[in-house]
């Protein structure tokens, strides 16, 4: 089992920035897992935002490219989502996730969530106009 604990959500104005963190613990080899961020707005399905694979390959949803950056620490036990130029449309509950398999080829959309077995509890991000 892998436990994921998120932090860093909050409320900002449009154009602002936030950094989310997700600390992973449990399985000894979880450092090699695919790690990702998802979000879910009220009344909508959970969608993929960004993912980073064990070899450092990163993938982003089209809606956040150029604004969000996923990264991880050297030990690969904590990963982050730096969110810049936030827009009201980014308002959602954000979840970190991990998978023992290679990251999906496309993280954007609602299908990629099925590839992830481990989830954090979620952290709210609210962007006001």
Coordinates of N, CA and C in Angstrom, one line a residue:
X1 N 0.8 -1.2 0.0 CA 0.0 0.0 0.0 C 0.9 1.2 0.0
X2 N 0.4 2.3 -0.7 CA 1.0 3.6 -0.7 C 0.1 4.6 -0.1
X3 N 0.6 5.4 0.8 CA -0.2 6.5 1.4 C 0.3 7.8 0.7
X4 N -0.7 8.6 0.4 CA -0.4 9.9 -0.2 C -1.1 11.0 0.6
X5 N -0.3 12.0 1.0 CA -0.8 13.1 1.8 C -0.5 14.4 1.1
X6 N -1.6 15.1 0.8 CA -1.4 16.4 0.0 C -1.4 17.6 1.0
X7 N -0.9 18.7 0.5 CA -0.9 20.0 1.2 C -0.7 21.1 0.1
X8 N -1.1 22.3 0.5 CA -0.8 23.4 -0.3 C -2.0 24.1 -1.0
X9 N -3.2 23.6 -0.9 CA -4.3 24.2 -1.5 C -4.6 25.5 -0.9
X10 N -5.6 26.3 -1.5 CA -6.0 27.5 -0.9 C -6.8 28.3 -1.9
X11 N -7.0 29.6 -1.5 CA -7.7 30.6 -2.4 C -6.8 31.6 -2.9
X12 N -6.9 31.9 -4.2 CA -6.1 33.0 -4.8 C -6.9 33.7 -5.8
X13 N -6.4 34.9 -6.2 CA -7.1 35.6 -7.2 C -6.5 35.2 -8.6
X14 N -7.3 35.5 -9.6 CA -6.9 35.1 -11.0 C -5.5 35.7 -11.3
X15 N -4.7 34.9 -11.9 CA -3.3 35.3 -12.1 C -2.3 34.9 -11.1
X16 N -2.8 34.5 -9.9 CA -1.9 34.1 -8.8 C -1.3 32.7 -9.0
X17 N -0.6 32.3 -8.0 CA 0.1 31.0 -8.0 C -0.1 30.2 -6.7
X18 N 0.0 28.9 -6.9 CA -0.1 28.0 -5.7 C 0.8 26.9 -6.0
X19 N 1.3 26.3 -4.9 CA 2.2 25.0 -5.1 C 1.6 24.0 -4.2
X20 N 1.2 22.8 -4.8 CA 0.7 21.7 -4.1 C 1.8 20.7 -3.9
X21 N 1.8 20.0 -2.8 CA 2.7 19.0 -2.5 C 2.0 17.7 -2.2
X22 N 2.7 16.6 -2.4 CA 2.1 15.3 -2.1 C 3.3 14.4 -1.6
X23 N 3.2 13.9 -0.4 CA 4.2 13.1 0.2 C 3.7 11.6 0.2
X24 N 4.6 10.8 -0.4 CA 4.3 9.4 -0.5 C 5.0 8.5 0.5
X25 N 4.4 7.5 1.0 CA 5.0 6.6 2.0 C 4.4 5.3 1.8
X26 N 5.0 4.3 2.4 CA 4.5 2.9 2.4 C 5.4 2.0 1.6
X27 N 5.1 1.7 0.4 CA 5.8 0.7 -0.4 C 7.3 1.3 -0.6
X28 N 8.2 0.4 -0.4 CA 9.6 0.8 -0.5 C 10.0 1.3 -1.9
X29 N 9.3 0.7 -3.0 CA 9.7 1.0 -4.3 C 8.7 2.1 -4.9
X30 N 8.0 2.8 -4.1 CA 7.0 3.7 -4.6 C 7.7 4.9 -5.3
X31 N 9.0 5.1 -5.0 CA 9.8 6.2 -5.6 C 9.8 6.0 -7.1
X32 N 9.6 4.8 -7.6 CA 9.7 4.5 -9.1 C 8.3 4.6 -9.7
X33 N 7.3 4.9 -9.0 CA 6.0 4.9 -9.5 C 5.7 6.1 -10.4
X34 N 4.7 6.0 -11.3 CA 4.2 7.1 -12.0 C 3.5 8.0 -11.0
X35 N 3.7 9.3 -11.0 CA 3.0 10.2 -10.1 C 2.2 11.2 -10.9
X36 N 1.1 11.6 -10.4 CA 0.2 12.5 -11.2 C -0.7 13.3 -10.3
X37 N -1.2 14.3 -10.9 CA -2.2 15.2 -10.3 C -3.5 15.2 -11.1
X38 N -4.6 15.1 -10.4 CA -5.9 15.2 -11.1 C -6.7 16.3 -10.4
X39 N -7.8 16.7 -11.0 CA -8.7 17.6 -10.4 C -10.1 17.3 -10.7
X40 N -11.0 17.7 -9.8 CA -12.4 17.5 -10.0 C -13.2 18.7 -9.6
X41 N -13.9 19.3 -10.5 CA -14.8 20.4 -10.2 C -16.2 19.9 -9.9
X42 N -17.0 20.7 -9.2 CA -18.3 20.2 -8.8 C -19.1 19.9 -10.1
X43 N -19.7 18.7 -10.1 CA -20.6 18.3 -11.2 C -19.8 17.8 -12.4
X44 N -18.5 17.7 -12.3 CA -17.7 17.2 -13.4 C -16.9 16.0 -13.0
X45 N -16.5 15.3 -14.0 CA -15.6 14.1 -13.8 C -14.2 14.5 -13.4
X46 N -13.6 13.6 -12.7 CA -12.2 13.8 -12.4 C -11.3 13.7 -13.7
X47 N -10.4 14.7 -13.8 CA -9.6 14.8 -15.0 C -8.1 14.9 -14.7
X48 N -7.3 14.4 -15.6 CA -5.9 14.4 -15.4 C -5.3 15.8 -15.7
X49 N -4.3 16.2 -14.9 CA -3.7 17.5 -15.1 C -2.2 17.3 -15.5
X50 N -1.5 16.5 -14.8 CA -0.1 16.4 -15.1 C 0.4 15.1 -14.5
X51 N 1.5 14.5 -15.1 CA 2.1 13.3 -14.6 C 3.6 13.3 -14.9
X52 N 4.3 12.6 -14.0 CA 5.8 12.5 -14.2 C 6.1 11.0 -14.0
X53 N 6.9 10.5 -14.9 CA 7.3 9.1 -14.9 C 8.6 8.9 -14.1
X54 N 9.0 7.7 -13.9 CA 10.2 7.4 -13.2 C 11.4 7.9 -13.9
X55 N 11.4 8.0 -15.2 CA 12.5 8.5 -16.0 C 12.5 10.0 -16.1
X56 N 11.5 10.7 -15.5 CA 11.4 12.1 -15.6 C 10.6 12.7 -16.7
X57 N 10.0 11.8 -17.5 CA 9.1 12.2 -18.6 C 7.9 12.9 -18.0
X58 N 7.5 14.0 -18.5 CA 6.3 14.7 -18.0 C 5.3 14.8 -19.0
X59 N 4.1 14.8 -18.6 CA 2.9 15.0 -19.5 C 1.9 15.9 -18.9
X60 N 1.3 16.8 -19.7 CA 0.4 17.8 -19.2 C -0.9 17.7 -20.0
X61 N -2.0 18.1 -19.3 CA -3.3 18.3 -20.0 C -3.1 19.6 -20.8
X62 N -3.7 19.7 -22.0 CA -3.6 20.9 -22.8 C -4.0 22.2 -22.1
X63 N -5.0 22.1 -21.2 CA -5.5 23.3 -20.5 C -4.5 23.9 -19.5
X64 N -3.5 23.1 -19.2 CA -2.5 23.7 -18.2 C -1.1 23.8 -18.7
X65 N -0.9 23.4 -19.9 CA 0.5 23.5 -20.5 C 1.0 24.9 -20.5
X66 N 2.2 25.1 -20.1 CA 2.8 26.4 -20.0 C 2.5 27.2 -18.7
X67 N 1.5 26.7 -17.9 CA 1.2 27.3 -16.6 C 1.5 26.5 -15.4
X68 N 1.3 25.1 -15.6 CA 1.6 24.2 -14.4 C 2.8 23.4 -14.7
X69 N 3.5 23.1 -13.6 CA 4.7 22.3 -13.7 C 4.7 21.2 -12.6
X70 N 4.9 20.0 -13.0 CA 5.0 18.9 -12.1 C 6.5 18.5 -11.9
X71 N 6.8 18.3 -10.6 CA 8.2 17.9 -10.3 C 8.2 17.0 -9.1
X72 N 9.4 16.5 -8.8 CA 9.5 15.6 -7.6 C 10.9 15.8 -7.0
X73 N 11.0 15.5 -5.7 CA 12.3 15.7 -5.1 C 13.3 14.6 -5.5
X74 N 14.5 14.8 -5.1 CA 15.6 13.8 -5.5 C 15.2 12.4 -5.0
X75 N 14.6 12.2 -3.9 CA 14.3 10.9 -3.4 C 13.1 10.3 -4.1
X76 N 12.4 11.2 -4.8 CA 11.1 10.8 -5.5 C 10.0 10.3 -4.6
X77 N 10.1 10.9 -3.3 CA 9.0 10.5 -2.4 C 8.0 11.6 -2.2
X78 N 8.4 12.8 -2.6 CA 7.5 14.0 -2.6 C 7.4 14.6 -4.0
X79 N 6.2 14.8 -4.4 CA 6.1 15.5 -5.7 C 5.2 16.7 -5.6
X80 N 5.3 17.6 -6.6 CA 4.7 18.9 -6.5 C 4.0 19.3 -7.8
X81 N 3.1 20.2 -7.6 CA 2.4 20.8 -8.8 C 2.5 22.3 -8.6
X82 N 3.4 23.0 -9.3 CA 3.5 24.4 -9.3 C 2.4 25.0 -10.3
X83 N 1.5 25.8 -9.8 CA 0.5 26.3 -10.6 C 0.6 27.8 -10.7
X84 N 0.9 28.3 -11.9 CA 1.0 29.8 -12.2 C -0.1 30.3 -13.1
X85 N -0.3 31.5 -13.1 CA -1.3 32.2 -14.0 C -2.7 31.5 -13.8
X86 N -3.0 31.3 -12.6 CA -4.3 30.5 -12.3 C -5.5 31.3 -12.8
X87 N -6.5 30.5 -13.2 CA -7.7 31.1 -13.8 C -8.9 30.5 -13.0
X88 N -10.0 31.2 -13.0 CA -11.2 30.7 -12.2 C -11.6 29.3 -12.7
X89 N -11.3 28.9 -14.0 CA -11.6 27.6 -14.5 C -10.7 26.5 -13.8
X90 N -9.7 26.9 -13.1 CA -8.8 26.0 -12.4 C -9.4 25.6 -11.1
X91 N -10.4 26.2 -10.7 CA -11.0 25.9 -9.4 C -11.5 24.5 -9.3
X92 N -11.1 23.7 -8.3 CA -11.4 22.3 -8.2 C -10.8 21.7 -7.0
X93 N -11.2 20.5 -6.7 CA -10.5 19.7 -5.7 C -9.3 19.0 -6.5
X94 N -8.1 19.1 -6.0 CA -7.0 18.5 -6.6 C -6.5 17.3 -5.8
X95 N -6.3 16.2 -6.6 CA -5.8 15.0 -6.0 C -4.5 14.5 -6.5
X96 N -3.6 14.1 -5.7 CA -2.4 13.4 -6.2 C -2.7 11.9 -6.3
X97 N -2.0 11.3 -7.1 CA -2.2 9.9 -7.4 C -0.9 9.2 -7.8
X98 N -0.8 7.9 -7.6 CA 0.4 7.1 -7.9 C 0.0 5.8 -8.5
X99 N 0.9 5.3 -9.4 CA 0.6 4.0 -10.1 C 2.0 3.3 -10.2
X100 N 2.0 2.0 -9.9 CA 3.2 1.2 -10.1 C 3.6 1.0 -11.5
X101 N 2.8 1.4 -12.4 CA 3.1 1.2 -13.9 C 3.6 2.5 -14.5
X102 N 3.9 2.3 -15.8 CA 4.4 3.5 -16.6 C 3.2 4.4 -16.7
X103 N 3.5 5.7 -16.7 CA 2.4 6.7 -16.8 C 1.6 6.5 -18.1
X104 N 0.4 6.8 -18.1 CA -0.4 6.7 -19.3 C 0.1 7.7 -20.4
X105 N 0.0 7.3 -21.6 CA 0.5 8.1 -22.7 C -0.1 9.5 -22.7
X106 N -1.4 9.6 -22.3 CA -2.1 10.9 -22.3 C -2.7 11.0 -20.9
X107 N -2.3 12.1 -20.2 CA -2.8 12.3 -18.9 C -4.1 13.1 -18.9
X108 N -4.2 14.0 -19.8 CA -5.4 14.8 -19.9 C -6.7 14.0 -20.2
X109 N -7.8 14.6 -19.8 CA -9.1 13.9 -20.0 C -9.5 13.1 -18.8
X110 N -10.6 12.3 -18.9 CA -11.1 11.6 -17.8 C -10.8 10.1 -17.7
X111 N -10.2 9.6 -18.8 CA -9.9 8.2 -18.8 C -8.7 7.8 -18.0
X112 N -7.7 8.7 -17.9 CA -6.4 8.3 -17.3 C -6.5 7.9 -15.8
X113 N -7.6 8.4 -15.1 CA -7.7 8.1 -13.7 C -7.8 6.6 -13.4
X114 N -8.3 5.8 -14.3 CA -8.5 4.4 -14.1 C -7.2 3.7 -13.9
X115 N -6.1 4.3 -14.4 CA -4.7 3.7 -14.3 C -4.1 3.8 -12.9
X116 N -4.7 4.6 -12.0 CA -4.1 4.9 -10.7 C -4.8 4.2 -9.6
X117 N -4.0 3.5 -8.8 CA -4.6 2.8 -7.7 C -4.5 3.5 -6.3
X118 N -3.6 4.5 -6.2 CA -3.4 5.1 -5.0 C -3.7 6.6 -5.1
X119 N -4.5 7.1 -4.1 CA -5.0 8.5 -4.2 C -4.8 9.2 -2.9
X120 N -4.5 10.5 -3.0 CA -4.5 11.4 -1.8 C -6.0 11.8 -1.4
X121 N -6.1 12.5 -0.3 CA -7.4 12.9 0.2 C -8.0 14.1 -0.5
X122 N -7.2 14.8 -1.3 CA -7.7 16.0 -2.0 C -7.4 17.3 -1.3
X123 N -7.2 18.3 -2.0 CA -7.0 19.6 -1.4 C -7.7 20.6 -2.4
X124 N -8.4 21.6 -1.8 CA -9.2 22.5 -2.6 C -8.4 23.7 -3.1
X125 N -8.6 24.0 -4.3 CA -8.0 25.2 -4.9 C -9.1 26.0 -5.5
X126 N -9.2 27.3 -5.0 CA -10.2 28.2 -5.4 C -9.6 29.4 -6.0
X127 N -10.0 29.8 -7.3 CA -9.4 30.9 -7.9 C -10.6 31.9 -8.2
X128 N -10.5 33.1 -7.7 CA -11.5 34.1 -7.9 C -11.1 35.1 -9.0
X129 N -12.1 35.6 -9.6 CA -11.9 36.5 -10.8 C -11.4 37.8 -10.3

